[in-house]
Coordinates of C-alpha atoms and ligand atoms in Angstrom, one line a residue:
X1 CA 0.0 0.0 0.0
X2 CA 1.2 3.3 -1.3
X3 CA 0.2 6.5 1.2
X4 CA 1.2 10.4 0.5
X5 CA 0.3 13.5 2.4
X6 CA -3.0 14.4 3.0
X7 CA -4.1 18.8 3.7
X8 CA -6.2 17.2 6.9
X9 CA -9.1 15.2 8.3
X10 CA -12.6 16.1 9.1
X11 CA -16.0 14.0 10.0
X12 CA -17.1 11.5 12.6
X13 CA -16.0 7.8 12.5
X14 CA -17.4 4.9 14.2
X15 CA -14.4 2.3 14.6
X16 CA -15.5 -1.3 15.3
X17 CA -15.9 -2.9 18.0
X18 CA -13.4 -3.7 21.0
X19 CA -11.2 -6.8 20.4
X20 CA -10.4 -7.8 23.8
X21 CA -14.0 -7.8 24.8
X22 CA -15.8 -9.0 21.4
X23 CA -12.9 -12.6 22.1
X24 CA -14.2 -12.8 25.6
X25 CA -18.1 -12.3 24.9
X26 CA -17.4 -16.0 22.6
X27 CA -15.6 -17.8 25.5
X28 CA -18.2 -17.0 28.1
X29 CA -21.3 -17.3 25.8
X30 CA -19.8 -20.9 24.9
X31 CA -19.6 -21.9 28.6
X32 CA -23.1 -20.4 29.5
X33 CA -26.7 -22.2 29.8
X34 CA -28.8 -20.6 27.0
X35 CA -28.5 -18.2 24.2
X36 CA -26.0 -14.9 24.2
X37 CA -26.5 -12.6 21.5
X38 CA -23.7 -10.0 20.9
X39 CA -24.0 -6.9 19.2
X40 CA -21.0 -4.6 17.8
X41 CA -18.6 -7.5 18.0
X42 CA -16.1 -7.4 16.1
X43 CA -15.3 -9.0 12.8
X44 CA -11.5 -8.9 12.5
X45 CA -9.6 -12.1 11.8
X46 CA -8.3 -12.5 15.7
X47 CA -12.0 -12.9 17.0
X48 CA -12.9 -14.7 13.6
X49 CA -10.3 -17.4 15.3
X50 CA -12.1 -17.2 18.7
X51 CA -15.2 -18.3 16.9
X52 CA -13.4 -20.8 15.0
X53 CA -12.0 -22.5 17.8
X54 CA -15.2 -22.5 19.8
X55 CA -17.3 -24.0 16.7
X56 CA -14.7 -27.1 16.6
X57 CA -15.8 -27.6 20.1
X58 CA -19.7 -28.2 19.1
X59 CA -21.0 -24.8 20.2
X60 CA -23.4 -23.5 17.4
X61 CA -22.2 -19.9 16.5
X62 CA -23.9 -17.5 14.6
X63 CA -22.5 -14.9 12.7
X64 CA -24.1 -12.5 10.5
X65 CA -22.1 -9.5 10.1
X66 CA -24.0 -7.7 12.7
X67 CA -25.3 -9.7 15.1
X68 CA -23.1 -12.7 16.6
X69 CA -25.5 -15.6 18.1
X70 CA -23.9 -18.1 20.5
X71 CA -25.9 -21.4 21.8
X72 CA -23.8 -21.8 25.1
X73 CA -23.4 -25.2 25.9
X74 CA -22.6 -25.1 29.7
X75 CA -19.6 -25.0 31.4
X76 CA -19.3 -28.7 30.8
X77 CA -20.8 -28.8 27.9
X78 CA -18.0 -28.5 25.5
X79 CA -16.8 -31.2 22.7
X80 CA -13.6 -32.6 21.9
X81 CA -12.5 -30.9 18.8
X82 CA -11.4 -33.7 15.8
X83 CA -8.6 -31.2 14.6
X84 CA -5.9 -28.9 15.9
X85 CA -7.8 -25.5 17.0
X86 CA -6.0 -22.9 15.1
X87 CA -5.9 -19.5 16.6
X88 CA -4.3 -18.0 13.7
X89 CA -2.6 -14.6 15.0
X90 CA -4.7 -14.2 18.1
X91 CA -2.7 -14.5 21.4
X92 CA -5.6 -13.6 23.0
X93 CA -7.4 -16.6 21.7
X94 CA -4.6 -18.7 22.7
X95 CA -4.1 -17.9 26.4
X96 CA -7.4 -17.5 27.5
X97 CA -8.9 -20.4 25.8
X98 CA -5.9 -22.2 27.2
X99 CA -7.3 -21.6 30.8
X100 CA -10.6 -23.1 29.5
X101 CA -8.8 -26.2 28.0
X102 CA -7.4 -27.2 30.9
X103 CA -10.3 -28.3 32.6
X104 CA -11.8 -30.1 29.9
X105 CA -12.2 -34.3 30.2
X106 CA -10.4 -34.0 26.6
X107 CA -7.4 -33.5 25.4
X108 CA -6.7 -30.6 22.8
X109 CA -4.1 -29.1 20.6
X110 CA -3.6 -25.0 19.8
X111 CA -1.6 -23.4 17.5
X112 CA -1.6 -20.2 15.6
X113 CA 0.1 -18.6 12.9
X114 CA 4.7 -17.8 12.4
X115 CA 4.0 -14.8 15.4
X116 CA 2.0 -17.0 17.8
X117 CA 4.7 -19.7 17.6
X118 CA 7.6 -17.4 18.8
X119 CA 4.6 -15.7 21.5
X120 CA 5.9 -16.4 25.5
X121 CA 3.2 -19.3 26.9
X122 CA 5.7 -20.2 29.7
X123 CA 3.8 -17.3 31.5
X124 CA 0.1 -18.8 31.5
X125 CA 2.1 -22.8 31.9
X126 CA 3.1 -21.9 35.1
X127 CA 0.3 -20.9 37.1
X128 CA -1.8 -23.3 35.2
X129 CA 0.3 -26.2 36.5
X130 CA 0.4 -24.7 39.5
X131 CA -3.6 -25.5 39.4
X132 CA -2.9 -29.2 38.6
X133 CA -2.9 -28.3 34.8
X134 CA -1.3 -30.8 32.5
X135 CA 0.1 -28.2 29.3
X136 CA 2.9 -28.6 27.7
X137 CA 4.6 -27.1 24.6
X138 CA 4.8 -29.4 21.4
X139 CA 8.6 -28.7 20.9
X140 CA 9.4 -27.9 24.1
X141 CA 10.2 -24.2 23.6
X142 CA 7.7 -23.1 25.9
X143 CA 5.7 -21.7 22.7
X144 CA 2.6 -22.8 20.8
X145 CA 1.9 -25.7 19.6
X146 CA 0.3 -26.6 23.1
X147 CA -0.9 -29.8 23.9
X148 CA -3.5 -29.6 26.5
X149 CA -4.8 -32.6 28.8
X150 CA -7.6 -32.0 31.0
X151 CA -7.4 -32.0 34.6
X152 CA -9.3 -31.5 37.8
X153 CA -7.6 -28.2 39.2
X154 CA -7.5 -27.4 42.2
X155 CA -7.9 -23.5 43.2
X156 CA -4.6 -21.1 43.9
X157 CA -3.5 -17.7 44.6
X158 CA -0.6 -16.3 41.9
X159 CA 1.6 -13.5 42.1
X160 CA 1.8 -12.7 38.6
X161 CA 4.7 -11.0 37.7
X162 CA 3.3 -9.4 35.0
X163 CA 0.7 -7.0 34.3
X164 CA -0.7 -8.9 31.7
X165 CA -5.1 -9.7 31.1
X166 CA -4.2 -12.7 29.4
X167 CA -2.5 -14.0 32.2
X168 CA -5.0 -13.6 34.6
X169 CA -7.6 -14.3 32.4
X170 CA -6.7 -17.8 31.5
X171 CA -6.5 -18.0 35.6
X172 CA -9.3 -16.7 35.9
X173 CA -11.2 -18.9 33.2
X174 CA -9.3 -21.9 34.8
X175 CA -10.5 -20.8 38.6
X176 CA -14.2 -21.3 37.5
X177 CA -13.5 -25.1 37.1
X178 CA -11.2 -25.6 40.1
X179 CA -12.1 -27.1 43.7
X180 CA -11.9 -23.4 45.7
X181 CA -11.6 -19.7 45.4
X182 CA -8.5 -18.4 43.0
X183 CA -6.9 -15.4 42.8
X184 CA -3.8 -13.7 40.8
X185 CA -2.3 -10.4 42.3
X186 CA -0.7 -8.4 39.6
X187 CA 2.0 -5.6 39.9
X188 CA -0.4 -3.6 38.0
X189 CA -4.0 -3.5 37.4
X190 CA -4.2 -4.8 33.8
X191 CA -7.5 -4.4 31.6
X192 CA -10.4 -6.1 33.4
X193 CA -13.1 -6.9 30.9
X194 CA -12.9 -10.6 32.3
X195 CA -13.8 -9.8 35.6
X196 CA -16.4 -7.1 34.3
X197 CA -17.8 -9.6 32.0
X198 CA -18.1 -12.6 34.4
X199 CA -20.1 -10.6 36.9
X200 CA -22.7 -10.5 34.1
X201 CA -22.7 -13.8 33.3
X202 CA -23.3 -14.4 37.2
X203 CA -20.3 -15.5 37.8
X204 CA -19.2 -15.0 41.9
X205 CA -15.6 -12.4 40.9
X206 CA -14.5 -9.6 43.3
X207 CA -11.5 -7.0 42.8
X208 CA -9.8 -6.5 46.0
X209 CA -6.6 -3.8 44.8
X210 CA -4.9 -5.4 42.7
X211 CA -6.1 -8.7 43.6
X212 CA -9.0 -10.3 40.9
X213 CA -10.6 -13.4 43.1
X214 CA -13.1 -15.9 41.3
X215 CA -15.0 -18.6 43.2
X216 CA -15.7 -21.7 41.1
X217 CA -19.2 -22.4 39.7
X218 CA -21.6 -24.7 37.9
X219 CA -23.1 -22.3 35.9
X220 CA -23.2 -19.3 33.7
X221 CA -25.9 -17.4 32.3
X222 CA -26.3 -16.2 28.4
X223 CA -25.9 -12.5 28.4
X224 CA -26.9 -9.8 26.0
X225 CA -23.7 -7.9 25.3
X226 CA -23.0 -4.8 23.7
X227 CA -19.3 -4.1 22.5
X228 CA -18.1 -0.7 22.5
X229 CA -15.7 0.9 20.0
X230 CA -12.3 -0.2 20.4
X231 CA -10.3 2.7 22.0
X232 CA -7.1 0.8 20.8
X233 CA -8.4 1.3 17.0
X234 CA -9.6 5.1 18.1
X235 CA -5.9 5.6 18.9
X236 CA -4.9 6.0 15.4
X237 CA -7.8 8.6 14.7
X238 CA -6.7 10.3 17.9
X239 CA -2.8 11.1 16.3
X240 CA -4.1 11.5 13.4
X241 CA -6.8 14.7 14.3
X242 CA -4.4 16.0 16.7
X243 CA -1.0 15.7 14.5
X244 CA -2.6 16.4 11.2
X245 CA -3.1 20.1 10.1
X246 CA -6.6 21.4 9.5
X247 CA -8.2 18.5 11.3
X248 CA -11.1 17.6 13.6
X249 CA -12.3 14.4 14.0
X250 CA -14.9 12.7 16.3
X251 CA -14.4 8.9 17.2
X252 CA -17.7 7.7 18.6
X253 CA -19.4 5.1 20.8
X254 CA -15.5 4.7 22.2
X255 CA -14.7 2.2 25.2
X256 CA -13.3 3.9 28.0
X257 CA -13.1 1.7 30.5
X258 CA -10.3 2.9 32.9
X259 CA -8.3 0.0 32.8
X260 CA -7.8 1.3 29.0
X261 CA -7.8 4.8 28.9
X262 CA -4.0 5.5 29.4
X263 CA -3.7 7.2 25.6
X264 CA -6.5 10.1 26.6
X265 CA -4.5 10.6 29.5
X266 CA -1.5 11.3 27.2
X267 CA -2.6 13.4 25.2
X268 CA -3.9 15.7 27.9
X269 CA -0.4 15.9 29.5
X270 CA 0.7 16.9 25.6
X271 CA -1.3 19.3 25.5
X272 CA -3.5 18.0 23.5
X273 CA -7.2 19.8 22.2
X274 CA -9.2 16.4 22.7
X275 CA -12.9 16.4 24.5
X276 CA -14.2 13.2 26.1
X277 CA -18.1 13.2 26.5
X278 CA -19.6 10.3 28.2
X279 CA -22.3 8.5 26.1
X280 CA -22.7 6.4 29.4
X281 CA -22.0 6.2 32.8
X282 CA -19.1 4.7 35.1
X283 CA -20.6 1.3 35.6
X284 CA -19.4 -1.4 33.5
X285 CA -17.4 -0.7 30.2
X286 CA -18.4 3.2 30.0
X287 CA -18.4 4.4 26.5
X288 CA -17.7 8.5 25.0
X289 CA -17.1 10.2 22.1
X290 CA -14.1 11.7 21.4
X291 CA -13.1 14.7 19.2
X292 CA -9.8 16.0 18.8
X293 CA -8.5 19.0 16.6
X294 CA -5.0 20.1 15.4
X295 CA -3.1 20.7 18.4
X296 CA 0.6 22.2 19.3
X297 CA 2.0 19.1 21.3
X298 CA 5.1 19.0 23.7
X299 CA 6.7 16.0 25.0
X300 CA 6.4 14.0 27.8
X301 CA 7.3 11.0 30.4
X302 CA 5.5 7.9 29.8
X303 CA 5.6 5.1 32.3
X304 CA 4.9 3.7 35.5
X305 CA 1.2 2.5 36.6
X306 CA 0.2 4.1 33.1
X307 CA 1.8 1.3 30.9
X308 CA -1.1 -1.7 31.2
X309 CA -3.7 1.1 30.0
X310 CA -2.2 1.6 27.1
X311 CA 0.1 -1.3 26.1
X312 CA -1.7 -1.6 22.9
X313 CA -1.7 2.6 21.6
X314 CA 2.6 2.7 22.4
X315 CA 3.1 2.5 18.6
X316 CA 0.5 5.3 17.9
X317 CA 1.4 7.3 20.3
X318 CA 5.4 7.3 19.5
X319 CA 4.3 8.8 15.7
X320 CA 2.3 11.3 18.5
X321 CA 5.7 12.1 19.7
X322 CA 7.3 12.5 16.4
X323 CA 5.6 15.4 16.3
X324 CA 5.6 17.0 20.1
X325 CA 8.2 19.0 20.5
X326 CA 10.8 18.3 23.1
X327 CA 11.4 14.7 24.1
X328 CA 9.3 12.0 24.9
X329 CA 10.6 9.1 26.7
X330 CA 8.2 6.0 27.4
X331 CA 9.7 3.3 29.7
X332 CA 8.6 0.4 31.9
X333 CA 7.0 -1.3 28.6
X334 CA 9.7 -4.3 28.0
X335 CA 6.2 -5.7 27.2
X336 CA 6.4 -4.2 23.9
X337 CA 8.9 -6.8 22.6
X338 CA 6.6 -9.9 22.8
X339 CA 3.5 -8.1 21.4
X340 CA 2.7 -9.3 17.6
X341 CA 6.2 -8.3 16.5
X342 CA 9.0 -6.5 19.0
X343 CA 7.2 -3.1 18.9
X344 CA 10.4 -1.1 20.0
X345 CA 12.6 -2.6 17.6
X346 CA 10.1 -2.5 14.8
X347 CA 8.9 1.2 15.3
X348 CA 12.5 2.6 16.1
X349 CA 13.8 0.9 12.8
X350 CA 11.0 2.2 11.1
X351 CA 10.9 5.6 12.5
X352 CA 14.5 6.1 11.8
X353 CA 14.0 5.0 8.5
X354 CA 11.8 8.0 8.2
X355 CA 13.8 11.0 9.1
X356 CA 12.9 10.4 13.2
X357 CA 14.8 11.4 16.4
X358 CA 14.3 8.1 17.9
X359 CA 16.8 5.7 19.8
X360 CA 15.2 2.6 21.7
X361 CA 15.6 1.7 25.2
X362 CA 15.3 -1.6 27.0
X363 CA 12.3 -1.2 28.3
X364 CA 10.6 1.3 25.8
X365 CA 12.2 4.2 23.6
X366 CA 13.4 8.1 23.7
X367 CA 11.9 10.3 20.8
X368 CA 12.7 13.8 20.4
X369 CA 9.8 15.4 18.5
X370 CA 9.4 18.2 15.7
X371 CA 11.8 16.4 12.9
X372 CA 10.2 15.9 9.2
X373 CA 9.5 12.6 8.1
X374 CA 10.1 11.5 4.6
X375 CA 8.3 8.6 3.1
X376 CA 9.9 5.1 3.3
X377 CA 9.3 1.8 3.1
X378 CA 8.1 0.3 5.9
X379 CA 7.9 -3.2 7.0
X380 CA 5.1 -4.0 9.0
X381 CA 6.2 -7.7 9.9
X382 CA 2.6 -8.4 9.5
X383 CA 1.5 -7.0 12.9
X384 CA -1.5 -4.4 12.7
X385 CA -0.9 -2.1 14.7
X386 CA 2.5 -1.4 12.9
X387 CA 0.6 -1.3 10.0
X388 CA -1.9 1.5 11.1
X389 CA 0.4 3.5 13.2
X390 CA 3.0 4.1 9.8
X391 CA -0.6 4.6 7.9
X392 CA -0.6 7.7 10.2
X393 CA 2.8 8.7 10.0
X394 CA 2.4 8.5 6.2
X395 CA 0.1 11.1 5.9
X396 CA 2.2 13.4 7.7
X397 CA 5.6 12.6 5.5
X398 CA 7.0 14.2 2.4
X399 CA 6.5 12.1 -0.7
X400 CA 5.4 8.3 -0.7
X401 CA 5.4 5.7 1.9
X402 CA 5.0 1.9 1.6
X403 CA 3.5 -0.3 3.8
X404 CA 4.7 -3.8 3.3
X405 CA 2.0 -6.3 4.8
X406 CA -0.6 -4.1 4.9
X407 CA -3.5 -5.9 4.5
X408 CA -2.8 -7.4 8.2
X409 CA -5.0 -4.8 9.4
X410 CA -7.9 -7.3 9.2
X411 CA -6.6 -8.7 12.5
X412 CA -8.5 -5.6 14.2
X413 CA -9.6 -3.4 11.5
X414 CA -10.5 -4.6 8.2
X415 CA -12.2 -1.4 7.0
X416 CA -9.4 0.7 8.2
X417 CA -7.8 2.6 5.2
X418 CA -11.3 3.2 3.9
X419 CA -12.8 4.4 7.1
X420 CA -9.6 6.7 7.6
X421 CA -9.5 7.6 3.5
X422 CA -13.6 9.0 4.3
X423 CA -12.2 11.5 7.0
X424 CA -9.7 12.8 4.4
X425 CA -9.8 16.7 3.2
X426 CA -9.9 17.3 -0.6
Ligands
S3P1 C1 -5.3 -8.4 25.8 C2 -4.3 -8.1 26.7 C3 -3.1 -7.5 26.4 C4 -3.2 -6.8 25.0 C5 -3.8 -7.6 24.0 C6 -5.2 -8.0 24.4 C7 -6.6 -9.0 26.3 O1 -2.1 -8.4 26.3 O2 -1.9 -6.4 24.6 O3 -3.9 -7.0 22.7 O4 -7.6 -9.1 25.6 O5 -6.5 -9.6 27.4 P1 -1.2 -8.9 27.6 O6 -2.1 -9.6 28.5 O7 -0.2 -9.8 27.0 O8 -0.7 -7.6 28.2

């Protein structure tokens, strides 16, 4: 995909619907007695492969486009698949079903796509075993493919050391089935749209700090859901409106649950001319629209307590600090390197490659904004959100800028460069 300049961006966008909680809505749907209809989910390839997986296992899944329609089958309820249950790029997919898997009287084999197979599993093996789990990896290299025995488990508490939802969630998913009350403390409050999400489905969860404690049950309850907008897809509107001259754009129907709102917190300390107005309240997964304008931006620290809320927006907001004046440093986010591709390697690289002040760190990168980027080609190594944060960048360079695997946006986005091409100025 070739991009160019554009003179700025104007309109409302709707951006599809949030991909942690649209994967999570299938899992617990599955595992509940009676129908859960989900609206707003969203139709990228990652929760495509949640859907997948869950059909191999006998649940009846509907999907129209529009409205997804799952026949749970009961927490027990769930069939040996015939074949391998492919999660294609979706780690999501692959840890939290894990923590599913492991309580099954089956036994079950998970793999994904080239990224998944280099992806860190040792993390969720661990405390999973720890439960009485019996998951091992395929070639022994702690990475998918997983071959996964079921078990009675037996409850536990974990000290996670890392802030990371798909660690506690396949905990989490596995504590339902065990023989007592589990709980995982984290260093940090990651996103909690598990524990939001069990509640509803009548599940016995409490938050105590950072503590998330489920007591096991026998059943769950189909749900109506309703997915917000994904504030991780907003991100790339949100740099583009406030980096892009002549520009105001309003994201709508956004997700802001405050577990995931780290990248609105940013901009503010940049200086930034963005407007949050709540479309609903605090309870649950509150929702706003967002407009941003054109702004002057200045630099900043980013790290600490911050880095869980917005894991997932580092790469947009590093082209945000391309161009801030002044430096931006973000730090504590070693996370970063076992993402879909090593995001500090991948956007310093590619930054550099475009004109940028950038040097990386070992746990994040140092950028000092207000140089001009020049179009380059950049390779996205097939991860998405490479892909739509250069997208940005792009627009903002002199002359022409390649993608190289850019289609990979249909992970989270498929509609992406059209929604983003509407907003464009003539
Ligand atoms: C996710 C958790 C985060 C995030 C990922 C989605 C989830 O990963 O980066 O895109 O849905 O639980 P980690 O748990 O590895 O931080």
């Amino acid at each position: 995909m070739k991009i160019t300049k554009v003179k700025g961006f104007s309109g409302e966008v709707t951006v599809p619907g949030d991909k942690s909680i649209s994967h999570r809505s299938i899992m617990l749907g599955s595992l509940a007695k009676g129908t859960t209809e989900v609206y707003g989910f969203l139709q990228g390839a990652d929760c495509l492969s949640s859907i997948d997986c869950f059909r191999k296992m006998g649940v009846e899944i509907e999907n129209n486009g529009t409205l997804v329609t799952i026949k749970g089958r009961g927490l027990r309820g769930l069939m040996a698949p015939s074949d391998t249950l492919d999660v294609g790029n979706s780690g999501t997919t692959t840890r939290l079903m894990s923590g599913i898997l492991v309580a099954q009287n089956f036994t079950s084999r998970v793999n994904g796509d080239a990224s998944i197979q280099k992806r860190p599993m040792k993390r969720i093996m661990t405390p999973l075993s720890m439960m009485g789990a019996d998951i091992t990896s395929e070639l022994g290299n702690d990475c998918a493919p997983l071959i996964i025995k079921g078990k009675e488990l037996k409850g536990i508490h974990y000290d996670s050391p890392v802030a990371s939802a798909q660690v506690k969630s396949a905990i989490l998913f596995a504590g339902l089935y065990a023989d007592g009350e589990t709980s995982v403390t984290e260093p940090v409050v990651s996103r909690n749209h598990t524990e939001l999400m069990f509640e509803e489905f009548g599940v016995d969860v409490r938050c105590e700090g950072k503590t998330a404690i489920v007591k096991p049950t026998n059943e769950l309850f189909a749900k109506k859901v309703e997915v917000p907008g994904d504030i991780s897809s907003a991100a790339y509107f949100i740099v583009a409106g406030l980096i892009t001259p002549n520009s105001c754009i309003t994201i709508k129907n956004v997700g802001i649950n405050p577990t995931r709102d780290g990248i609105i917190k940013v901009c503010q300390a940049m200086g930034a001319d963005i407007t949050v107005e709540k479309t609903s309240g605090d309870i649950g997964e509150p929702t706003a629209d967002i407009t941003v304008r054109t702004s002057s931006l200045k630099g900043c620290v980013v790290g600490g307590d911050i880095i869980p809320t917005l894991i997932d927006e580092i790469p947009a907001i590093a082209i945000l600090a391309c161009f801030a004046e002044g430096e931006t440093i973000i730090k504590d986010a070693a996370e970063l390197k076992v993402k879909e591709s090593n995001r500090i390697d991948v956007m310093v690289n590619n930054l550099k490659a475009m004109g940028a002040d950038i040097e990386a760190t070992e746990d994040g990168m140092i950028i000092r904004g207000g140089k001009t980027l020049y179009g380059a080609t950049i390779d996205s190594k097939l991860d998405h959100r490479i892909a739509m944060s250069f997208a940005v960048a792009a627009m903002n360079a002199e002359g022409e800028t390649e993608i190289v695997g850019a289609e990979c946006v249909d992970i989270s986005y498929p509609d992406f460069y059209g929604d983003m091409r509407k907003l464009v100025l003539n």
